[in-house]
């Protein structure tokens, strides 16, 4: 596929997604050397390029001329992801966070897949979503709060324990099919998810989760969490529907009880004052 054709297809993806159509031809696009060279340039400039996976290979002596065998295996459908190498890093309070380090070749394949997924999902992700997205961070989240919030009565703080390790593969693939009409590409993502982990030379199969440390993992996690963003947006819209904000039923019941008690206190106070005045004569 000519570079001009590839660029045209890539640039058309956001408009296609915006029209509500599912995207196809992604697996064929993965045969374009342009995407692989861009992926190699991005990964090779990262300090993690020298971190080996289970095969011990790094990008130290890897150049564009070494891409052809990987591209050929992917396009031929013979590419088989290897298990990630599991390591643990300090998390704080004595805890450790597991990281999965893919092999050199797997990192390249994941980067090319990530580029395509990003073009599909960036146009539809919530503007209130800032994690693991290009040009966004904790700082942009704070700027967003500063720009649109005028005050709140309550906050919701959610910390999903082991989120990356517990993502349901079937649900994730089903979510991908909502916007992607390419079973070869989805099958490739599925093979990445089920590649397993290697720890102390023991291979463990993975039935859920997408390992932290994988290049494609952050955007897959965001695709999963996008459904929560949409659910919350619908709840907020329903809550704010109408000219007058609806009263929380439980709050209404409590307010009614408080009002009754206040009336009773007022009435008892009035009786006490009346009898007190009579006793003074």
PDB file of C-alpha atoms in Angstrom:
ATOM      1  CA  UNK A   1       0.000   0.000   0.000  1.00  0.00           C
ATOM      2  CA  UNK A   2       1.463   3.359  -1.053  1.00  0.00           C
ATOM      3  CA  UNK A   3       2.315   5.872   1.701  1.00  0.00           C
ATOM      4  CA  UNK A   4      -0.148   8.404   0.254  1.00  0.00           C
ATOM      5  CA  UNK A   5      -2.919   5.813   0.304  1.00  0.00           C
ATOM      6  CA  UNK A   6      -2.107   4.845   3.886  1.00  0.00           C
ATOM      7  CA  UNK A   7      -2.130   8.466   5.034  1.00  0.00           C
ATOM      8  CA  UNK A   8      -5.459   9.012   3.308  1.00  0.00           C
ATOM      9  CA  UNK A   9      -6.972   5.961   4.996  1.00  0.00           C
ATOM     10  CA  UNK A  10      -5.645   7.007   8.397  1.00  0.00           C
ATOM     11  CA  UNK A  11      -6.924  10.567   8.045  1.00  0.00           C
ATOM     12  CA  UNK A  12     -10.383   9.267   7.065  1.00  0.00           C
ATOM     13  CA  UNK A  13     -10.808   7.141  10.201  1.00  0.00           C
ATOM     14  CA  UNK A  14     -11.993   9.911  12.595  1.00  0.00           C
ATOM     15  CA  UNK A  15     -14.679  11.079  10.153  1.00  0.00           C
ATOM     16  CA  UNK A  16     -15.791   7.482   9.614  1.00  0.00           C
ATOM     17  CA  UNK A  17     -16.103   6.941  13.360  1.00  0.00           C
ATOM     18  CA  UNK A  18     -17.978  10.236  13.783  1.00  0.00           C
ATOM     19  CA  UNK A  19     -20.531   9.071  11.201  1.00  0.00           C
ATOM     20  CA  UNK A  20     -21.308   6.039  13.343  1.00  0.00           C
ATOM     21  CA  UNK A  21     -19.816   3.487  10.947  1.00  0.00           C
ATOM     22  CA  UNK A  22     -17.518   0.678  12.015  1.00  0.00           C
ATOM     23  CA  UNK A  23     -13.949   0.771  10.753  1.00  0.00           C
ATOM     24  CA  UNK A  24     -12.571  -2.044   8.629  1.00  0.00           C
ATOM     25  CA  UNK A  25      -9.332  -2.734   6.764  1.00  0.00           C
ATOM     26  CA  UNK A  26      -7.191  -2.224   9.874  1.00  0.00           C
ATOM     27  CA  UNK A  27      -5.325  -5.507   9.511  1.00  0.00           C
ATOM     28  CA  UNK A  28      -4.443  -4.587   5.959  1.00  0.00           C
ATOM     29  CA  UNK A  29      -3.164  -1.212   7.136  1.00  0.00           C
ATOM     30  CA  UNK A  30      -0.800  -3.049   9.475  1.00  0.00           C
ATOM     31  CA  UNK A  31       1.086  -4.161   6.388  1.00  0.00           C
ATOM     32  CA  UNK A  32       2.140  -0.564   5.734  1.00  0.00           C
ATOM     33  CA  UNK A  33       5.812   0.020   6.468  1.00  0.00           C
ATOM     34  CA  UNK A  34       5.014   3.663   7.264  1.00  0.00           C
ATOM     35  CA  UNK A  35       3.280   2.717  10.537  1.00  0.00           C
ATOM     36  CA  UNK A  36       6.111   0.406  11.556  1.00  0.00           C
ATOM     37  CA  UNK A  37       8.804   2.998  10.934  1.00  0.00           C
ATOM     38  CA  UNK A  38       6.875   5.557  12.983  1.00  0.00           C
ATOM     39  CA  UNK A  39       6.420   2.975  15.716  1.00  0.00           C
ATOM     40  CA  UNK A  40      10.108   2.096  15.734  1.00  0.00           C
ATOM     41  CA  UNK A  41      11.073   5.752  15.957  1.00  0.00           C
ATOM     42  CA  UNK A  42       8.773   6.306  18.934  1.00  0.00           C
ATOM     43  CA  UNK A  43       9.780   3.179  20.851  1.00  0.00           C
ATOM     44  CA  UNK A  44      13.483   3.456  20.029  1.00  0.00           C
ATOM     45  CA  UNK A  45      13.681   6.938  21.550  1.00  0.00           C
ATOM     46  CA  UNK A  46      12.169   5.713  24.839  1.00  0.00           C
ATOM     47  CA  UNK A  47      14.486   4.698  27.678  1.00  0.00           C
ATOM     48  CA  UNK A  48      12.487   1.468  28.004  1.00  0.00           C
ATOM     49  CA  UNK A  49      13.833   0.380  24.602  1.00  0.00           C
ATOM     50  CA  UNK A  50      16.804  -1.162  26.384  1.00  0.00           C
ATOM     51  CA  UNK A  51      14.611  -3.234  28.729  1.00  0.00           C
ATOM     52  CA  UNK A  52      14.465  -6.848  27.490  1.00  0.00           C
ATOM     53  CA  UNK A  53      11.477  -9.159  27.496  1.00  0.00           C
ATOM     54  CA  UNK A  54      11.640 -12.927  27.962  1.00  0.00           C
ATOM     55  CA  UNK A  55      13.783 -13.319  24.813  1.00  0.00           C
ATOM     56  CA  UNK A  56      16.454 -10.910  26.079  1.00  0.00           C
ATOM     57  CA  UNK A  57      16.249  -8.785  22.906  1.00  0.00           C
ATOM     58  CA  UNK A  58      16.371  -4.964  22.969  1.00  0.00           C
ATOM     59  CA  UNK A  59      16.427  -2.208  20.370  1.00  0.00           C
ATOM     60  CA  UNK A  60      20.169  -1.649  20.793  1.00  0.00           C
ATOM     61  CA  UNK A  61      21.051  -3.001  17.336  1.00  0.00           C
ATOM     62  CA  UNK A  62      17.610  -2.923  15.737  1.00  0.00           C
ATOM     63  CA  UNK A  63      17.004  -0.714  12.693  1.00  0.00           C
ATOM     64  CA  UNK A  64      14.390  -0.167   9.966  1.00  0.00           C
ATOM     65  CA  UNK A  65      15.974  -2.925   7.878  1.00  0.00           C
ATOM     66  CA  UNK A  66      14.978  -5.430  10.592  1.00  0.00           C
ATOM     67  CA  UNK A  67      11.258  -4.674  10.313  1.00  0.00           C
ATOM     68  CA  UNK A  68      10.492  -6.823   7.275  1.00  0.00           C
ATOM     69  CA  UNK A  69      10.307 -10.251   9.003  1.00  0.00           C
ATOM     70  CA  UNK A  70       7.908  -8.910  11.645  1.00  0.00           C
ATOM     71  CA  UNK A  71       5.691  -7.210   9.073  1.00  0.00           C
ATOM     72  CA  UNK A  72       5.650 -10.396   6.980  1.00  0.00           C
ATOM     73  CA  UNK A  73       4.608 -12.580   9.943  1.00  0.00           C
ATOM     74  CA  UNK A  74       1.787 -10.205  10.912  1.00  0.00           C
ATOM     75  CA  UNK A  75       0.400  -9.870   7.385  1.00  0.00           C
ATOM     76  CA  UNK A  76       0.671 -13.641   6.828  1.00  0.00           C
ATOM     77  CA  UNK A  77      -1.251 -14.293  10.040  1.00  0.00           C
ATOM     78  CA  UNK A  78       1.579 -16.342  11.579  1.00  0.00           C
ATOM     79  CA  UNK A  79       2.563 -13.806  14.222  1.00  0.00           C
ATOM     80  CA  UNK A  80       2.292 -15.264  17.722  1.00  0.00           C
ATOM     81  CA  UNK A  81       2.753 -12.947  20.739  1.00  0.00           C
ATOM     82  CA  UNK A  82       5.112 -14.154  23.439  1.00  0.00           C
ATOM     83  CA  UNK A  83       4.371 -14.068  27.192  1.00  0.00           C
ATOM     84  CA  UNK A  84       5.361 -10.859  28.965  1.00  0.00           C
ATOM     85  CA  UNK A  85       8.148 -10.852  31.533  1.00  0.00           C
ATOM     86  CA  UNK A  86       6.624 -10.018  34.912  1.00  0.00           C
ATOM     87  CA  UNK A  87       8.511  -7.720  37.263  1.00  0.00           C
ATOM     88  CA  UNK A  88       7.390  -5.847  40.366  1.00  0.00           C
ATOM     89  CA  UNK A  89       8.019  -2.212  41.223  1.00  0.00           C
ATOM     90  CA  UNK A  90       7.426  -0.427  44.560  1.00  0.00           C
ATOM     91  CA  UNK A  91       3.949   1.078  44.893  1.00  0.00           C
ATOM     92  CA  UNK A  92       4.135   2.675  48.339  1.00  0.00           C
ATOM     93  CA  UNK A  93       3.144   1.528  51.815  1.00  0.00           C
ATOM     94  CA  UNK A  94       5.181  -1.615  51.268  1.00  0.00           C
ATOM     95  CA  UNK A  95       3.082  -2.746  48.299  1.00  0.00           C
ATOM     96  CA  UNK A  96       4.313  -3.676  44.827  1.00  0.00           C
ATOM     97  CA  UNK A  97       2.774  -3.176  41.391  1.00  0.00           C
ATOM     98  CA  UNK A  98       3.181  -5.915  38.742  1.00  0.00           C
ATOM     99  CA  UNK A  99       4.465  -4.851  35.334  1.00  0.00           C
ATOM    100  CA  UNK A 100       4.466  -6.969  32.191  1.00  0.00           C
ATOM    101  CA  UNK A 101       7.360  -6.314  29.803  1.00  0.00           C
ATOM    102  CA  UNK A 102       6.662  -7.520  26.239  1.00  0.00           C
ATOM    103  CA  UNK A 103       9.390  -8.770  23.930  1.00  0.00           C
ATOM    104  CA  UNK A 104      10.980  -6.350  21.498  1.00  0.00           C
ATOM    105  CA  UNK A 105       8.926  -7.582  18.530  1.00  0.00           C
ATOM    106  CA  UNK A 106       5.710  -7.611  20.534  1.00  0.00           C
ATOM    107  CA  UNK A 107       6.287  -4.000  21.530  1.00  0.00           C
ATOM    108  CA  UNK A 108       6.483  -3.033  17.877  1.00  0.00           C
ATOM    109  CA  UNK A 109       3.300  -4.899  16.992  1.00  0.00           C
ATOM    110  CA  UNK A 110       1.501  -3.347  19.962  1.00  0.00           C
ATOM    111  CA  UNK A 111       2.662   0.129  18.964  1.00  0.00           C
ATOM    112  CA  UNK A 112       1.276  -0.239  15.439  1.00  0.00           C
ATOM    113  CA  UNK A 113      -2.032  -1.526  16.845  1.00  0.00           C
ATOM    114  CA  UNK A 114      -2.068   1.356  19.338  1.00  0.00           C
ATOM    115  CA  UNK A 115      -1.651   3.906  16.548  1.00  0.00           C
ATOM    116  CA  UNK A 116      -4.746   2.542  14.796  1.00  0.00           C
ATOM    117  CA  UNK A 117      -6.812   2.287  17.983  1.00  0.00           C
ATOM    118  CA  UNK A 118      -5.908   5.845  18.911  1.00  0.00           C
ATOM    119  CA  UNK A 119      -7.255   7.169  15.611  1.00  0.00           C
ATOM    120  CA  UNK A 120     -10.525   5.341  16.188  1.00  0.00           C
ATOM    121  CA  UNK A 121     -11.134   6.164  19.831  1.00  0.00           C
ATOM    122  CA  UNK A 122      -9.600   9.573  20.484  1.00  0.00           C
ATOM    123  CA  UNK A 123     -12.479  11.324  18.651  1.00  0.00           C
ATOM    124  CA  UNK A 124     -15.087   9.569  20.820  1.00  0.00           C
ATOM    125  CA  UNK A 125     -13.448   9.544  24.256  1.00  0.00           C
ATOM    126  CA  UNK A 126     -14.976  11.880  26.828  1.00  0.00           C
ATOM    127  CA  UNK A 127     -13.494  15.353  27.097  1.00  0.00           C
ATOM    128  CA  UNK A 128     -13.434  14.761  30.847  1.00  0.00           C
ATOM    129  CA  UNK A 129     -11.072  11.787  30.405  1.00  0.00           C
ATOM    130  CA  UNK A 130      -7.396  12.680  30.882  1.00  0.00           C
ATOM    131  CA  UNK A 131      -5.519   9.492  31.782  1.00  0.00           C
ATOM    132  CA  UNK A 132      -3.175   7.799  29.285  1.00  0.00           C
ATOM    133  CA  UNK A 133      -4.157  10.101  26.430  1.00  0.00           C
ATOM    134  CA  UNK A 134      -1.945  12.143  24.082  1.00  0.00           C
ATOM    135  CA  UNK A 135      -1.566  15.736  25.224  1.00  0.00           C
ATOM    136  CA  UNK A 136      -3.428  15.053  28.473  1.00  0.00           C
ATOM    137  CA  UNK A 137      -2.299  14.508  32.040  1.00  0.00           C
ATOM    138  CA  UNK A 138      -3.121  15.293  35.672  1.00  0.00           C
ATOM    139  CA  UNK A 139      -2.326  18.926  34.850  1.00  0.00           C
ATOM    140  CA  UNK A 140      -4.889  19.117  32.024  1.00  0.00           C
ATOM    141  CA  UNK A 141      -7.445  17.494  34.354  1.00  0.00           C
ATOM    142  CA  UNK A 142      -6.854  20.229  36.925  1.00  0.00           C
ATOM    143  CA  UNK A 143      -7.148  22.903  34.230  1.00  0.00           C
ATOM    144  CA  UNK A 144     -10.447  21.335  33.153  1.00  0.00           C
ATOM    145  CA  UNK A 145     -11.726  21.482  36.730  1.00  0.00           C
ATOM    146  CA  UNK A 146     -10.623  25.089  37.035  1.00  0.00           C
ATOM    147  CA  UNK A 147     -12.394  26.047  33.801  1.00  0.00           C
ATOM    148  CA  UNK A 148     -15.780  24.367  34.271  1.00  0.00           C
ATOM    149  CA  UNK A 149     -16.401  23.773  37.978  1.00  0.00           C
ATOM    150  CA  UNK A 150     -18.057  26.401  40.116  1.00  0.00           C
ATOM    151  CA  UNK A 151     -18.341  24.249  43.235  1.00  0.00           C
ATOM    152  CA  UNK A 152     -19.546  20.829  44.308  1.00  0.00           C
ATOM    153  CA  UNK A 153     -21.536  19.331  47.148  1.00  0.00           C
ATOM    154  CA  UNK A 154     -19.920  15.909  46.927  1.00  0.00           C
ATOM    155  CA  UNK A 155     -17.058  14.056  45.242  1.00  0.00           C
ATOM    156  CA  UNK A 156     -16.695  10.430  44.212  1.00  0.00           C
ATOM    157  CA  UNK A 157     -13.238   8.876  44.592  1.00  0.00           C
ATOM    158  CA  UNK A 158     -12.966   5.405  43.059  1.00  0.00           C
ATOM    159  CA  UNK A 159      -9.875   3.209  43.177  1.00  0.00           C
ATOM    160  CA  UNK A 160     -10.376  -0.094  41.360  1.00  0.00           C
ATOM    161  CA  UNK A 161      -8.017  -2.617  42.947  1.00  0.00           C
ATOM    162  CA  UNK A 162      -5.964  -4.448  40.316  1.00  0.00           C
ATOM    163  CA  UNK A 163      -7.920  -2.878  37.443  1.00  0.00           C
ATOM    164  CA  UNK A 164      -5.485  -3.768  34.657  1.00  0.00           C
ATOM    165  CA  UNK A 165      -5.191  -7.373  35.859  1.00  0.00           C
ATOM    166  CA  UNK A 166      -8.954  -7.925  36.007  1.00  0.00           C
ATOM    167  CA  UNK A 167     -10.242  -6.553  32.694  1.00  0.00           C
ATOM    168  CA  UNK A 168     -12.624  -9.113  31.205  1.00  0.00           C
ATOM    169  CA  UNK A 169     -11.284 -10.197  27.791  1.00  0.00           C
ATOM    170  CA  UNK A 170     -14.679 -11.116  26.336  1.00  0.00           C
ATOM    171  CA  UNK A 171     -16.220  -7.781  27.315  1.00  0.00           C
ATOM    172  CA  UNK A 172     -13.239  -5.849  25.952  1.00  0.00           C
ATOM    173  CA  UNK A 173     -13.338  -7.639  22.588  1.00  0.00           C
ATOM    174  CA  UNK A 174     -17.101  -7.096  22.425  1.00  0.00           C
ATOM    175  CA  UNK A 175     -16.552  -3.372  23.002  1.00  0.00           C
ATOM    176  CA  UNK A 176     -13.966  -3.291  20.208  1.00  0.00           C
ATOM    177  CA  UNK A 177     -16.481  -4.856  17.828  1.00  0.00           C
ATOM    178  CA  UNK A 178     -18.844  -1.933  18.418  1.00  0.00           C
ATOM    179  CA  UNK A 179     -16.533   0.296  16.374  1.00  0.00           C
ATOM    180  CA  UNK A 180     -14.282  -2.134  14.495  1.00  0.00           C
ATOM    181  CA  UNK A 181     -15.427  -4.397  11.647  1.00  0.00           C
ATOM    182  CA  UNK A 182     -12.230  -6.405  11.218  1.00  0.00           C
ATOM    183  CA  UNK A 183     -12.081  -9.819  12.894  1.00  0.00           C
ATOM    184  CA  UNK A 184      -8.417 -10.318  11.971  1.00  0.00           C
ATOM    185  CA  UNK A 185      -7.451  -7.169  13.827  1.00  0.00           C
ATOM    186  CA  UNK A 186      -9.638  -8.034  16.823  1.00  0.00           C
ATOM    187  CA  UNK A 187      -8.166 -11.536  16.806  1.00  0.00           C
ATOM    188  CA  UNK A 188      -4.706  -9.984  16.945  1.00  0.00           C
ATOM    189  CA  UNK A 189      -5.676  -7.975  20.027  1.00  0.00           C
ATOM    190  CA  UNK A 190      -7.145 -11.116  21.550  1.00  0.00           C
ATOM    191  CA  UNK A 191      -3.892 -13.028  21.030  1.00  0.00           C
ATOM    192  CA  UNK A 192      -1.998 -10.236  22.800  1.00  0.00           C
ATOM    193  CA  UNK A 193      -4.358 -10.438  25.771  1.00  0.00           C
ATOM    194  CA  UNK A 194      -3.997 -14.209  26.096  1.00  0.00           C
ATOM    195  CA  UNK A 195      -0.224 -14.429  25.590  1.00  0.00           C
ATOM    196  CA  UNK A 196       0.333 -15.052  29.291  1.00  0.00           C
ATOM    197  CA  UNK A 197       3.100 -14.038  31.679  1.00  0.00           C
ATOM    198  CA  UNK A 198       6.492 -15.498  32.503  1.00  0.00           C
ATOM    199  CA  UNK A 199       7.676 -15.254  36.098  1.00  0.00           C
ATOM    200  CA  UNK A 200      10.639 -17.177  37.486  1.00  0.00           C
ATOM    201  CA  UNK A 201      10.655 -19.246  34.268  1.00  0.00           C
ATOM    202  CA  UNK A 202       7.071 -20.335  34.881  1.00  0.00           C
ATOM    203  CA  UNK A 203       4.564 -19.579  32.116  1.00  0.00           C
ATOM    204  CA  UNK A 204       1.083 -18.701  33.354  1.00  0.00           C
ATOM    205  CA  UNK A 205      -1.803 -18.300  30.938  1.00  0.00           C
ATOM    206  CA  UNK A 206      -3.907 -15.136  31.182  1.00  0.00           C
ATOM    207  CA  UNK A 207      -7.680 -15.400  31.229  1.00  0.00           C
ATOM    208  CA  UNK A 208      -8.293 -11.755  32.122  1.00  0.00           C
ATOM    209  CA  UNK A 209      -6.463  -8.464  32.245  1.00  0.00           C
ATOM    210  CA  UNK A 210      -4.082  -6.523  30.053  1.00  0.00           C
ATOM    211  CA  UNK A 211      -0.668  -6.186  31.703  1.00  0.00           C
ATOM    212  CA  UNK A 212       0.594  -2.833  32.893  1.00  0.00           C
ATOM    213  CA  UNK A 213       3.749  -2.151  30.954  1.00  0.00           C
ATOM    214  CA  UNK A 214       2.300  -3.222  27.618  1.00  0.00           C
ATOM    215  CA  UNK A 215       2.234  -0.457  25.007  1.00  0.00           C
ATOM    216  CA  UNK A 216      -1.331  -1.197  23.951  1.00  0.00           C
ATOM    217  CA  UNK A 217      -2.636  -1.688  27.514  1.00  0.00           C
ATOM    218  CA  UNK A 218      -3.398   1.965  28.389  1.00  0.00           C
ATOM    219  CA  UNK A 219      -5.680   2.568  25.411  1.00  0.00           C
ATOM    220  CA  UNK A 220      -7.399  -0.796  25.905  1.00  0.00           C
ATOM    221  CA  UNK A 221      -8.049   0.209  29.515  1.00  0.00           C
ATOM    222  CA  UNK A 222      -9.490   3.536  28.334  1.00  0.00           C
ATOM    223  CA  UNK A 223     -11.742   1.757  25.839  1.00  0.00           C
ATOM    224  CA  UNK A 224     -13.059  -0.325  28.738  1.00  0.00           C
ATOM    225  CA  UNK A 225     -13.515   2.699  31.024  1.00  0.00           C
ATOM    226  CA  UNK A 226     -15.156   4.733  28.239  1.00  0.00           C
ATOM    227  CA  UNK A 227     -18.361   2.799  28.941  1.00  0.00           C
ATOM    228  CA  UNK A 228     -18.249   4.032  32.544  1.00  0.00           C
ATOM    229  CA  UNK A 229     -17.725   7.603  31.320  1.00  0.00           C
ATOM    230  CA  UNK A 230     -20.798   7.306  29.096  1.00  0.00           C
ATOM    231  CA  UNK A 231     -22.861   5.762  31.900  1.00  0.00           C
ATOM    232  CA  UNK A 232     -21.955   8.586  34.270  1.00  0.00           C
ATOM    233  CA  UNK A 233     -22.701  11.204  31.599  1.00  0.00           C
ATOM    234  CA  UNK A 234     -26.180   9.700  31.124  1.00  0.00           C
ATOM    235  CA  UNK A 235     -26.792   9.675  34.869  1.00  0.00           C
ATOM    236  CA  UNK A 236     -25.760  13.311  35.171  1.00  0.00           C
ATOM    237  CA  UNK A 237     -27.978  14.300  32.229  1.00  0.00           C
ATOM    238  CA  UNK A 238     -30.948  12.485  33.799  1.00  0.00           C
ATOM    239  CA  UNK A 239     -30.264  14.080  37.176  1.00  0.00           C
ATOM    240  CA  UNK A 240     -30.160  17.575  35.712  1.00  0.00           C
ATOM    241  CA  UNK A 241     -33.187  17.166  33.427  1.00  0.00           C
ATOM    242  CA  UNK A 242     -35.893  19.804  33.859  1.00  0.00           C
ATOM    243  CA  UNK A 243     -35.902  23.396  35.126  1.00  0.00           C
ATOM    244  CA  UNK A 244     -35.749  22.479  38.811  1.00  0.00           C
ATOM    245  CA  UNK A 245     -33.271  20.005  40.222  1.00  0.00           C
ATOM    246  CA  UNK A 246     -35.072  16.969  41.606  1.00  0.00           C
ATOM    247  CA  UNK A 247     -34.808  16.299  45.314  1.00  0.00           C
ATOM    248  CA  UNK A 248     -33.101  13.139  46.423  1.00  0.00           C
ATOM    249  CA  UNK A 249     -35.931  10.941  47.846  1.00  0.00           C
ATOM    250  CA  UNK A 250     -33.986  10.048  50.990  1.00  0.00           C
ATOM    251  CA  UNK A 251     -33.058  13.687  51.521  1.00  0.00           C
ATOM    252  CA  UNK A 252     -36.725  14.608  51.119  1.00  0.00           C
ATOM    253  CA  UNK A 253     -37.788  12.090  53.776  1.00  0.00           C
ATOM    254  CA  UNK A 254     -35.154  13.303  56.217  1.00  0.00           C
ATOM    255  CA  UNK A 255     -36.059  16.937  55.574  1.00  0.00           C
ATOM    256  CA  UNK A 256     -39.708  16.135  56.299  1.00  0.00           C
ATOM    257  CA  UNK A 257     -38.830  14.454  59.606  1.00  0.00           C
ATOM    258  CA  UNK A 258     -36.631  17.393  60.587  1.00  0.00           C
ATOM    259  CA  UNK A 259     -39.452  19.817  59.801  1.00  0.00           C
ATOM    260  CA  UNK A 260     -41.878  17.849  61.981  1.00  0.00           C
ATOM    261  CA  UNK A 261     -39.418  17.764  64.862  1.00  0.00           C
ATOM    262  CA  UNK A 262     -38.851  21.507  64.583  1.00  0.00           C
ATOM    263  CA  UNK A 263     -42.601  22.153  64.750  1.00  0.00           C
ATOM    264  CA  UNK A 264     -42.863  19.906  67.795  1.00  0.00           C
ATOM    265  CA  UNK A 265     -39.957  21.691  69.519  1.00  0.00           C
ATOM    266  CA  UNK A 266     -41.554  25.067  68.724  1.00  0.00           C
ATOM    267  CA  UNK A 267     -44.921  23.925  70.067  1.00  0.00           C
ATOM    268  CA  UNK A 268     -43.386  22.520  73.283  1.00  0.00           C
ATOM    269  CA  UNK A 269     -41.430  25.736  73.760  1.00  0.00           C
ATOM    270  CA  UNK A 270     -44.619  27.762  73.371  1.00  0.00           C
ATOM    271  CA  UNK A 271     -46.442  25.613  75.961  1.00  0.00           C
ATOM    272  CA  UNK A 272     -43.528  25.916  78.380  1.00  0.00           C
ATOM    273  CA  UNK A 273     -43.495  29.711  78.065  1.00  0.00           C
ATOM    274  CA  UNK A 274     -47.268  29.852  78.636  1.00  0.00           C
ATOM    275  CA  UNK A 275     -47.139  27.786  81.813  1.00  0.00           C
ATOM    276  CA  UNK A 276     -44.088  29.653  82.997  1.00  0.00           C
ATOM    277  CA  UNK A 277     -45.901  32.964  82.639  1.00  0.00           C
ATOM    278  CA  UNK A 278     -48.910  31.636  84.561  1.00  0.00           C
ATOM    279  CA  UNK A 279     -46.731  30.519  87.446  1.00  0.00           C
ATOM    280  CA  UNK A 280     -45.345  33.988  87.917  1.00  0.00           C
ATOM    281  CA  UNK A 281     -48.663  35.478  88.987  1.00  0.00           C
TER     282      UNK A 281
END
